[in-house]
């Protein structure tokens, strides 16, 4: 019997509009590394060649970057491929899945696709959407196969502390803990990548999309113990990461100046944007550990889709969060961009409310 699953709708609709400032996609506003662009340009002849299906050189560079072994890494055609592959390999029909909400919708969509029985753990807006460890642990039972966590969480921007993740991992050795760290480079917390051999049930998802700006090339990767990675690798599609994507990812990881400058610039702009949005009447902005902010706009009298359309009229695109499970039309999300762009956003919001 076929299961019909309605796949999720994301906020990646900047391509639909011309000449807009994209505050919806949560990408590094400083774009792709110049060294990366040059490397891709220099290797356009690779288009006529098959890519390395094992992503050998890419996994070596990812291993160096994360201080682990290449055998602990699987590369994918974006993080979405890794999420689907993980569910395909480790979920049987009827297995329990825990997901905190609001969070990235692909966890639930792919868990359903492979027959998972999902239980959602709601996050409290009056506690700044903090992920409660005890609430998660109280939901776990003998049927729970996967717990999906996102840190920093999308769309709330909240981190889960290393100690809280370790507590969940240690107390549930028979359950896979899937930790999505797609936005970890924007935070001040280190990745748990080096813990995957110590904790055999811990799997970490990482992305080259957000911080490194390779959204159009699709590169994501997973980190786990060697046996887990082998199980995933045995079932992944061949040639899943194209040649230019592999080259771009390798060069991006090598560009230490780009990495350092991006973190420095983003940190300053983030503080400035938070401070100025916080004083606008009717807006409640939640503290964030990532490069974006979740905002409650209920007291402005506008609904999320109305604010989105009014800002689009001014050449600005934000994320309407009404389709996130656990949120509604009172919420929007905006990411941090350059000082000039951020000032335009602030002025535009003041105009419409």
PDB file of C-alpha atoms in Angstrom, residues 43-268:
ATOM      1  CA  UNK A  43      37.294  23.649 -13.170  1.00  0.00           C
ATOM      2  CA  UNK A  44      34.346  24.091 -15.512  1.00  0.00           C
ATOM      3  CA  UNK A  45      35.843  21.392 -17.730  1.00  0.00           C
ATOM      4  CA  UNK A  46      34.873  18.882 -15.008  1.00  0.00           C
ATOM      5  CA  UNK A  47      31.254  19.213 -16.142  1.00  0.00           C
ATOM      6  CA  UNK A  48      31.901  16.532 -18.781  1.00  0.00           C
ATOM      7  CA  UNK A  49      33.332  14.067 -16.223  1.00  0.00           C
ATOM      8  CA  UNK A  50      31.663  11.841 -13.667  1.00  0.00           C
ATOM      9  CA  UNK A  51      32.194  13.023 -10.078  1.00  0.00           C
ATOM     10  CA  UNK A  52      33.923  10.941  -7.417  1.00  0.00           C
ATOM     11  CA  UNK A  53      31.007   8.957  -6.023  1.00  0.00           C
ATOM     12  CA  UNK A  54      32.795   8.504  -2.692  1.00  0.00           C
ATOM     13  CA  UNK A  55      33.638  12.224  -2.359  1.00  0.00           C
ATOM     14  CA  UNK A  56      37.108  11.141  -1.237  1.00  0.00           C
ATOM     15  CA  UNK A  57      38.861  14.505  -1.239  1.00  0.00           C
ATOM     16  CA  UNK A  58      35.819  16.306   0.117  1.00  0.00           C
ATOM     17  CA  UNK A  59      35.505  13.897   3.040  1.00  0.00           C
ATOM     18  CA  UNK A  60      39.218  14.338   3.780  1.00  0.00           C
ATOM     19  CA  UNK A  61      38.789  18.102   3.939  1.00  0.00           C
ATOM     20  CA  UNK A  62      35.624  17.812   6.027  1.00  0.00           C
ATOM     21  CA  UNK A  63      37.533  15.505   8.372  1.00  0.00           C
ATOM     22  CA  UNK A  64      40.303  18.069   8.778  1.00  0.00           C
ATOM     23  CA  UNK A  65      37.782  20.847   9.360  1.00  0.00           C
ATOM     24  CA  UNK A  66      35.943  18.854  12.044  1.00  0.00           C
ATOM     25  CA  UNK A  67      38.979  17.114  13.555  1.00  0.00           C
ATOM     26  CA  UNK A  68      37.631  13.617  12.863  1.00  0.00           C
ATOM     27  CA  UNK A  69      38.319  10.784  10.394  1.00  0.00           C
ATOM     28  CA  UNK A  70      36.994  10.593   6.811  1.00  0.00           C
ATOM     29  CA  UNK A  71      35.363   7.266   7.718  1.00  0.00           C
ATOM     30  CA  UNK A  72      33.082   9.204  10.083  1.00  0.00           C
ATOM     31  CA  UNK A  73      31.605  11.258   7.225  1.00  0.00           C
ATOM     32  CA  UNK A  74      29.031  10.793   4.483  1.00  0.00           C
ATOM     33  CA  UNK A  75      28.466  13.552   1.920  1.00  0.00           C
ATOM     34  CA  UNK A  76      25.082  14.238   0.402  1.00  0.00           C
ATOM     35  CA  UNK A  77      23.213  16.282  -2.167  1.00  0.00           C
ATOM     36  CA  UNK A  78      22.278  18.816   0.470  1.00  0.00           C
ATOM     37  CA  UNK A  79      21.189  18.025   4.017  1.00  0.00           C
ATOM     38  CA  UNK A  80      17.757  16.962   2.779  1.00  0.00           C
ATOM     39  CA  UNK A  81      19.228  13.884   1.090  1.00  0.00           C
ATOM     40  CA  UNK A  82      20.943  12.858   4.328  1.00  0.00           C
ATOM     41  CA  UNK A  83      17.707  13.211   6.318  1.00  0.00           C
ATOM     42  CA  UNK A  84      15.831  11.020   3.858  1.00  0.00           C
ATOM     43  CA  UNK A  85      18.595   8.423   3.679  1.00  0.00           C
ATOM     44  CA  UNK A  86      18.795   8.220   7.466  1.00  0.00           C
ATOM     45  CA  UNK A  87      15.057   7.574   7.747  1.00  0.00           C
ATOM     46  CA  UNK A  88      15.191   5.016   4.948  1.00  0.00           C
ATOM     47  CA  UNK A  89      17.991   3.065   6.619  1.00  0.00           C
ATOM     48  CA  UNK A  90      16.986   3.237  10.275  1.00  0.00           C
ATOM     49  CA  UNK A  91      13.187   3.482  10.348  1.00  0.00           C
ATOM     50  CA  UNK A  92      10.796   0.559  10.124  1.00  0.00           C
ATOM     51  CA  UNK A  93       7.075   1.032   9.777  1.00  0.00           C
ATOM     52  CA  UNK A  94       5.565   1.868  13.146  1.00  0.00           C
ATOM     53  CA  UNK A  95       8.828   2.958  14.778  1.00  0.00           C
ATOM     54  CA  UNK A  96       8.493   5.916  17.103  1.00  0.00           C
ATOM     55  CA  UNK A  97       9.991   9.304  16.214  1.00  0.00           C
ATOM     56  CA  UNK A  98      10.252  12.346  18.491  1.00  0.00           C
ATOM     57  CA  UNK A  99      10.460  15.831  16.992  1.00  0.00           C
ATOM     58  CA  UNK A 100      10.459  19.178  18.791  1.00  0.00           C
ATOM     59  CA  UNK A 101       8.269  21.861  17.226  1.00  0.00           C
ATOM     60  CA  UNK A 102       8.585  24.342  15.758  1.00  0.00           C
ATOM     61  CA  UNK A 103      11.528  22.992  13.812  1.00  0.00           C
ATOM     62  CA  UNK A 104      12.669  22.037  10.303  1.00  0.00           C
ATOM     63  CA  UNK A 105       9.779  20.299   8.544  1.00  0.00           C
ATOM     64  CA  UNK A 106      11.861  17.762   6.623  1.00  0.00           C
ATOM     65  CA  UNK A 107      12.300  15.591   9.721  1.00  0.00           C
ATOM     66  CA  UNK A 108       8.601  14.879   9.953  1.00  0.00           C
ATOM     67  CA  UNK A 109       8.023  14.631   6.210  1.00  0.00           C
ATOM     68  CA  UNK A 110      10.695  11.967   5.775  1.00  0.00           C
ATOM     69  CA  UNK A 111       9.824  10.084   8.947  1.00  0.00           C
ATOM     70  CA  UNK A 112       6.248   9.766   7.656  1.00  0.00           C
ATOM     71  CA  UNK A 113       7.491   8.698   4.251  1.00  0.00           C
ATOM     72  CA  UNK A 114       9.144   5.643   5.787  1.00  0.00           C
ATOM     73  CA  UNK A 115       6.337   4.765   8.172  1.00  0.00           C
ATOM     74  CA  UNK A 116       7.478   6.469  11.350  1.00  0.00           C
ATOM     75  CA  UNK A 117       4.978   7.118  14.108  1.00  0.00           C
ATOM     76  CA  UNK A 118       5.671  10.731  15.066  1.00  0.00           C
ATOM     77  CA  UNK A 119       5.173  12.384  18.427  1.00  0.00           C
ATOM     78  CA  UNK A 120       5.772  16.115  18.618  1.00  0.00           C
ATOM     79  CA  UNK A 121       7.214  17.914  21.637  1.00  0.00           C
ATOM     80  CA  UNK A 122       5.980  21.508  21.686  1.00  0.00           C
ATOM     81  CA  UNK A 123       8.343  24.316  22.659  1.00  0.00           C
ATOM     82  CA  UNK A 124       7.037  27.087  24.912  1.00  0.00           C
ATOM     83  CA  UNK A 125       7.143  30.641  23.463  1.00  0.00           C
ATOM     84  CA  UNK A 126       6.954  32.060  27.006  1.00  0.00           C
ATOM     85  CA  UNK A 127      10.261  30.319  27.727  1.00  0.00           C
ATOM     86  CA  UNK A 128      11.808  31.669  24.480  1.00  0.00           C
ATOM     87  CA  UNK A 129      11.206  28.267  22.830  1.00  0.00           C
ATOM     88  CA  UNK A 130      13.914  26.655  24.951  1.00  0.00           C
ATOM     89  CA  UNK A 131      14.255  22.948  24.203  1.00  0.00           C
ATOM     90  CA  UNK A 132      13.398  21.152  27.441  1.00  0.00           C
ATOM     91  CA  UNK A 133      15.404  17.990  27.979  1.00  0.00           C
ATOM     92  CA  UNK A 134      13.019  16.578  30.585  1.00  0.00           C
ATOM     93  CA  UNK A 135      10.041  17.026  28.276  1.00  0.00           C
ATOM     94  CA  UNK A 136      11.854  15.040  25.602  1.00  0.00           C
ATOM     95  CA  UNK A 137      12.982  12.292  27.976  1.00  0.00           C
ATOM     96  CA  UNK A 138       9.454  11.907  29.359  1.00  0.00           C
ATOM     97  CA  UNK A 139       8.181  11.158  25.844  1.00  0.00           C
ATOM     98  CA  UNK A 140      10.701   8.410  25.076  1.00  0.00           C
ATOM     99  CA  UNK A 141       9.501   4.809  25.210  1.00  0.00           C
ATOM    100  CA  UNK A 142      10.721   1.392  24.065  1.00  0.00           C
ATOM    101  CA  UNK A 143       9.403   2.060  20.559  1.00  0.00           C
ATOM    102  CA  UNK A 144      11.281   5.352  20.052  1.00  0.00           C
ATOM    103  CA  UNK A 145      13.741   4.825  17.219  1.00  0.00           C
ATOM    104  CA  UNK A 146      14.869   8.368  16.357  1.00  0.00           C
ATOM    105  CA  UNK A 147      14.910  11.679  18.242  1.00  0.00           C
ATOM    106  CA  UNK A 148      15.390  14.679  15.942  1.00  0.00           C
ATOM    107  CA  UNK A 149      17.073  17.710  17.493  1.00  0.00           C
ATOM    108  CA  UNK A 150      18.136  20.941  15.805  1.00  0.00           C
ATOM    109  CA  UNK A 151      20.802  23.160  17.364  1.00  0.00           C
ATOM    110  CA  UNK A 152      20.623  26.056  16.761  1.00  0.00           C
ATOM    111  CA  UNK A 153      16.995  25.303  16.088  1.00  0.00           C
ATOM    112  CA  UNK A 154      15.264  26.561  12.964  1.00  0.00           C
ATOM    113  CA  UNK A 155      13.186  28.794  13.182  1.00  0.00           C
ATOM    114  CA  UNK A 156      13.770  29.741  16.845  1.00  0.00           C
ATOM    115  CA  UNK A 157      17.568  30.073  16.771  1.00  0.00           C
ATOM    116  CA  UNK A 158      17.985  28.398  20.177  1.00  0.00           C
ATOM    117  CA  UNK A 159      20.959  26.166  20.968  1.00  0.00           C
ATOM    118  CA  UNK A 160      20.849  22.975  22.976  1.00  0.00           C
ATOM    119  CA  UNK A 161      23.788  22.826  25.357  1.00  0.00           C
ATOM    120  CA  UNK A 162      26.390  20.118  24.920  1.00  0.00           C
ATOM    121  CA  UNK A 163      25.484  18.769  28.356  1.00  0.00           C
ATOM    122  CA  UNK A 164      21.777  18.501  27.487  1.00  0.00           C
ATOM    123  CA  UNK A 165      22.495  16.647  24.244  1.00  0.00           C
ATOM    124  CA  UNK A 166      24.821  14.271  26.072  1.00  0.00           C
ATOM    125  CA  UNK A 167      22.144  13.601  28.670  1.00  0.00           C
ATOM    126  CA  UNK A 168      19.627  12.632  25.987  1.00  0.00           C
ATOM    127  CA  UNK A 169      22.231  10.475  24.226  1.00  0.00           C
ATOM    128  CA  UNK A 170      23.390   8.698  27.380  1.00  0.00           C
ATOM    129  CA  UNK A 171      19.913   7.940  28.689  1.00  0.00           C
ATOM    130  CA  UNK A 172      18.701   6.504  25.361  1.00  0.00           C
ATOM    131  CA  UNK A 173      21.480   4.207  24.060  1.00  0.00           C
ATOM    132  CA  UNK A 174      19.054   2.214  21.876  1.00  0.00           C
ATOM    133  CA  UNK A 175      17.663   5.319  20.175  1.00  0.00           C
ATOM    134  CA  UNK A 176      19.311   7.271  17.353  1.00  0.00           C
ATOM    135  CA  UNK A 177      19.848  10.904  18.334  1.00  0.00           C
ATOM    136  CA  UNK A 178      19.831  12.918  15.105  1.00  0.00           C
ATOM    137  CA  UNK A 179      21.386  16.326  15.827  1.00  0.00           C
ATOM    138  CA  UNK A 180      21.054  18.912  13.055  1.00  0.00           C
ATOM    139  CA  UNK A 181      23.861  21.475  13.308  1.00  0.00           C
ATOM    140  CA  UNK A 182      23.218  23.249  10.001  1.00  0.00           C
ATOM    141  CA  UNK A 183      23.654  26.670  11.664  1.00  0.00           C
ATOM    142  CA  UNK A 184      26.424  25.799  14.131  1.00  0.00           C
ATOM    143  CA  UNK A 185      29.023  28.022  12.415  1.00  0.00           C
ATOM    144  CA  UNK A 186      26.884  31.061  13.192  1.00  0.00           C
ATOM    145  CA  UNK A 187      26.848  30.249  16.917  1.00  0.00           C
ATOM    146  CA  UNK A 188      29.474  30.425  19.644  1.00  0.00           C
ATOM    147  CA  UNK A 189      29.109  26.742  20.517  1.00  0.00           C
ATOM    148  CA  UNK A 190      31.416  24.043  19.184  1.00  0.00           C
ATOM    149  CA  UNK A 191      30.069  21.098  17.234  1.00  0.00           C
ATOM    150  CA  UNK A 192      29.679  17.701  18.874  1.00  0.00           C
ATOM    151  CA  UNK A 193      31.335  16.093  15.859  1.00  0.00           C
ATOM    152  CA  UNK A 194      34.235  14.698  17.890  1.00  0.00           C
ATOM    153  CA  UNK A 195      31.820  12.776  20.149  1.00  0.00           C
ATOM    154  CA  UNK A 196      30.382  10.366  17.581  1.00  0.00           C
ATOM    155  CA  UNK A 197      32.734   7.454  18.272  1.00  0.00           C
ATOM    156  CA  UNK A 198      32.188   7.863  22.006  1.00  0.00           C
ATOM    157  CA  UNK A 199      28.410   7.910  21.584  1.00  0.00           C
ATOM    158  CA  UNK A 200      27.462   5.310  18.979  1.00  0.00           C
ATOM    159  CA  UNK A 201      23.840   6.489  18.826  1.00  0.00           C
ATOM    160  CA  UNK A 202      24.734  10.109  18.005  1.00  0.00           C
ATOM    161  CA  UNK A 203      24.483  11.303  14.403  1.00  0.00           C
ATOM    162  CA  UNK A 204      25.204  14.882  13.372  1.00  0.00           C
ATOM    163  CA  UNK A 205      23.927  16.667  10.280  1.00  0.00           C
ATOM    164  CA  UNK A 206      25.925  19.565   8.836  1.00  0.00           C
ATOM    165  CA  UNK A 207      25.445  21.863   5.871  1.00  0.00           C
ATOM    166  CA  UNK A 208      27.532  23.809   3.365  1.00  0.00           C
ATOM    167  CA  UNK A 209      24.437  25.800   2.425  1.00  0.00           C
ATOM    168  CA  UNK A 210      23.996  28.381   5.139  1.00  0.00           C
ATOM    169  CA  UNK A 211      27.353  29.658   6.372  1.00  0.00           C
ATOM    170  CA  UNK A 212      29.296  28.878   3.191  1.00  0.00           C
ATOM    171  CA  UNK A 213      26.539  30.034   0.825  1.00  0.00           C
ATOM    172  CA  UNK A 214      26.512  26.985  -1.471  1.00  0.00           C
ATOM    173  CA  UNK A 215      22.720  26.690  -1.547  1.00  0.00           C
ATOM    174  CA  UNK A 216      22.510  26.250  -5.323  1.00  0.00           C
ATOM    175  CA  UNK A 217      25.152  23.508  -5.467  1.00  0.00           C
ATOM    176  CA  UNK A 218      23.611  21.303  -2.748  1.00  0.00           C
ATOM    177  CA  UNK A 219      26.226  19.959  -0.339  1.00  0.00           C
ATOM    178  CA  UNK A 220      25.447  18.544   3.080  1.00  0.00           C
ATOM    179  CA  UNK A 221      27.119  15.910   5.187  1.00  0.00           C
ATOM    180  CA  UNK A 222      26.539  13.584   8.090  1.00  0.00           C
ATOM    181  CA  UNK A 223      28.896  12.615  10.913  1.00  0.00           C
ATOM    182  CA  UNK A 224      28.610   9.382  12.853  1.00  0.00           C
ATOM    183  CA  UNK A 225      30.479   6.336  14.050  1.00  0.00           C
ATOM    184  CA  UNK A 226      32.151   4.312  11.312  1.00  0.00           C
ATOM    185  CA  UNK A 227      29.652   1.436  11.338  1.00  0.00           C
ATOM    186  CA  UNK A 228      26.682   3.782  11.097  1.00  0.00           C
ATOM    187  CA  UNK A 229      28.283   5.727   8.241  1.00  0.00           C
ATOM    188  CA  UNK A 230      28.989   2.484   6.370  1.00  0.00           C
ATOM    189  CA  UNK A 231      25.329   1.469   6.609  1.00  0.00           C
ATOM    190  CA  UNK A 232      24.278   4.807   5.156  1.00  0.00           C
ATOM    191  CA  UNK A 233      26.984   4.758   2.466  1.00  0.00           C
ATOM    192  CA  UNK A 234      25.956   1.298   1.289  1.00  0.00           C
ATOM    193  CA  UNK A 235      22.484   2.615   0.388  1.00  0.00           C
ATOM    194  CA  UNK A 236      23.199   6.122  -0.858  1.00  0.00           C
ATOM    195  CA  UNK A 237      22.799   7.038  -4.511  1.00  0.00           C
ATOM    196  CA  UNK A 238      25.907   6.920  -6.682  1.00  0.00           C
ATOM    197  CA  UNK A 239      27.359  10.252  -7.894  1.00  0.00           C
ATOM    198  CA  UNK A 240      25.092  12.111  -5.494  1.00  0.00           C
ATOM    199  CA  UNK A 241      27.366  15.171  -5.150  1.00  0.00           C
ATOM    200  CA  UNK A 242      28.409  16.737  -8.444  1.00  0.00           C
ATOM    201  CA  UNK A 243      32.016  17.622  -9.313  1.00  0.00           C
ATOM    202  CA  UNK A 244      31.693  21.390  -9.036  1.00  0.00           C
ATOM    203  CA  UNK A 245      29.883  21.096  -5.720  1.00  0.00           C
ATOM    204  CA  UNK A 246      32.721  18.979  -4.330  1.00  0.00           C
ATOM    205  CA  UNK A 247      35.331  21.481  -5.549  1.00  0.00           C
ATOM    206  CA  UNK A 248      33.377  24.423  -4.125  1.00  0.00           C
ATOM    207  CA  UNK A 249      32.953  22.771  -0.743  1.00  0.00           C
ATOM    208  CA  UNK A 250      36.648  21.883  -0.492  1.00  0.00           C
ATOM    209  CA  UNK A 251      37.793  25.405  -1.340  1.00  0.00           C
ATOM    210  CA  UNK A 252      35.273  26.981   1.036  1.00  0.00           C
ATOM    211  CA  UNK A 253      36.530  24.891   3.938  1.00  0.00           C
ATOM    212  CA  UNK A 254      40.126  25.866   3.162  1.00  0.00           C
ATOM    213  CA  UNK A 255      39.448  29.615   3.088  1.00  0.00           C
ATOM    214  CA  UNK A 256      40.176  30.425   6.729  1.00  0.00           C
ATOM    215  CA  UNK A 257      40.138  34.180   6.133  1.00  0.00           C
ATOM    216  CA  UNK A 258      36.618  33.981   4.680  1.00  0.00           C
ATOM    217  CA  UNK A 259      35.456  31.896   7.644  1.00  0.00           C
ATOM    218  CA  UNK A 260      36.975  34.261  10.199  1.00  0.00           C
ATOM    219  CA  UNK A 261      35.738  37.447   8.522  1.00  0.00           C
ATOM    220  CA  UNK A 262      32.219  36.088   8.063  1.00  0.00           C
ATOM    221  CA  UNK A 263      31.942  35.232  11.755  1.00  0.00           C
ATOM    222  CA  UNK A 264      33.287  38.611  12.833  1.00  0.00           C
ATOM    223  CA  UNK A 265      31.040  40.635  10.549  1.00  0.00           C
ATOM    224  CA  UNK A 266      27.915  38.593  11.285  1.00  0.00           C
ATOM    225  CA  UNK A 267      28.406  38.877  15.032  1.00  0.00           C
ATOM    226  CA  UNK A 268      28.434  42.672  14.986  1.00  0.00           C
TER     227      UNK A 268
END
